Amino acid sequence: IFVYSSSVNTLSIDTIIVIVIIFIIIIVIVVVVINIITTIIIITITNIIIVIVVIIIVVVVVVVVIVVVVVIIIVI
């Protein structure tokens, strides 16, 4: 009876260890996925900001060129 109970104890300890390992693996996977998602979000946000800045610069340049051309035409 004692031997049986001890074997059951080791079995339960083994299952606990397996459960803990699985839990740790799940936590690691979740953390990695969250990290990947946040980096992707950050990258897309910076890309969007870069695109917006480029668009603003292009618009400003175009407006300045148009104004200069109009002024030159008016002066001439």
GROMACS .gro file of C-alpha atoms in nm:
model
   76
    1ILE     CA    1   0.000   0.000   0.000
    2PHE     CA    2   0.281   0.238   0.092
    3VAL     CA    3   0.466   0.166  -0.233
    4TYR     CA    4   0.149   0.224  -0.431
    5SER     CA    5   0.082   0.555  -0.256
    6SER     CA    6   0.441   0.668  -0.310
    7SER     CA    7   0.418   0.584  -0.680
    8VAL     CA    8   0.094   0.782  -0.697
    9ASN     CA    9   0.272   1.070  -0.528
   10THR     CA   10   0.555   1.068  -0.780
   11LEU     CA   11   0.301   1.046  -1.059
   12SER     CA   12   0.114   1.347  -0.926
   13ILE     CA   13   0.445   1.535  -0.894
   14ASP     CA   14   0.528   1.441  -1.253
   15THR     CA   15   0.193   1.563  -1.377
   16ILE     CA   16   0.236   1.884  -1.178
   17ILE     CA   17   0.579   1.936  -1.337
   18VAL     CA   18   0.434   1.872  -1.683
   19ILE     CA   19   0.149   2.114  -1.616
   20VAL     CA   20   0.396   2.379  -1.496
   21ILE     CA   21   0.615   2.327  -1.803
   22ILE     CA   22   0.313   2.354  -2.032
   23PHE     CA   23   0.203   2.669  -1.849
   24ILE     CA   24   0.549   2.823  -1.884
   25ILE     CA   25   0.556   2.737  -2.255
   26ILE     CA   26   0.212   2.893  -2.303
   27ILE     CA   27   0.320   3.208  -2.116
   28VAL     CA   28   0.637   3.233  -2.326
   29ILE     CA   29   0.438   3.189  -2.648
   30VAL     CA   30   0.187   3.453  -2.540
   31VAL     CA   31   0.463   3.698  -2.447
   32VAL     CA   32   0.642   3.641  -2.778
   33VAL     CA   33   0.320   3.686  -2.975
   34ILE     CA   34   0.238   4.005  -2.783
   35ASN     CA   35   0.589   4.136  -2.848
   36ILE     CA   36   0.562   4.058  -3.219
   37ILE     CA   37   0.221   4.224  -3.239
   38THR     CA   38   0.338   4.537  -3.056
   39THR     CA   39   0.650   4.567  -3.272
   40ILE     CA   40   0.437   4.525  -3.585
   41ILE     CA   41   0.198   4.794  -3.457
   42ILE     CA   42   0.489   5.026  -3.372
   43ILE     CA   43   0.647   4.967  -3.713
   44THR     CA   44   0.320   5.036  -3.896
   45ILE     CA   45   0.261   5.348  -3.685
   46THR     CA   46   0.609   5.483  -3.766
   47ASN     CA   47   0.555   5.395  -4.131
   48ILE     CA   48   0.225   5.581  -4.129
   49ILE     CA   49   0.392   5.880  -3.962
   50ILE     CA   50   0.673   5.874  -4.219
   51VAL     CA   51   0.421   5.858  -4.504
   52ILE     CA   52   0.224   6.148  -4.355
   53VAL     CA   53   0.540   6.356  -4.315
   54VAL     CA   54   0.647   6.280  -4.672
   55ILE     CA   55   0.300   6.373  -4.801
   56ILE     CA   56   0.308   6.699  -4.602
   57ILE     CA   57   0.656   6.781  -4.736
   58VAL     CA   58   0.548   6.706  -5.093
   59VAL     CA   59   0.235   6.918  -5.054
   60VAL     CA   60   0.435   7.206  -4.906
   61VAL     CA   61   0.693   7.185  -5.184
   62VAL     CA   62   0.423   7.174  -5.451
   63VAL     CA   63   0.242   7.471  -5.296
   64VAL     CA   64   0.566   7.670  -5.272
   65VAL     CA   65   0.654   7.591  -5.633
   66ILE     CA   66   0.304   7.691  -5.748
   67VAL     CA   67   0.322   8.016  -5.550
   68VAL     CA   68   0.668   8.095  -5.688
   69VAL     CA   69   0.553   8.023  -6.043
   70VAL     CA   70   0.242   8.237  -5.997
   71VAL     CA   71   0.448   8.523  -5.849
   72ILE     CA   72   0.698   8.500  -6.134
   73ILE     CA   73   0.415   8.502  -6.389
   74ILE     CA   74   0.252   8.801  -6.215
   75VAL     CA   75   0.584   8.988  -6.194
   76ILE     CA   76   0.663   8.916  -6.560
   0.00000   0.00000   0.00000
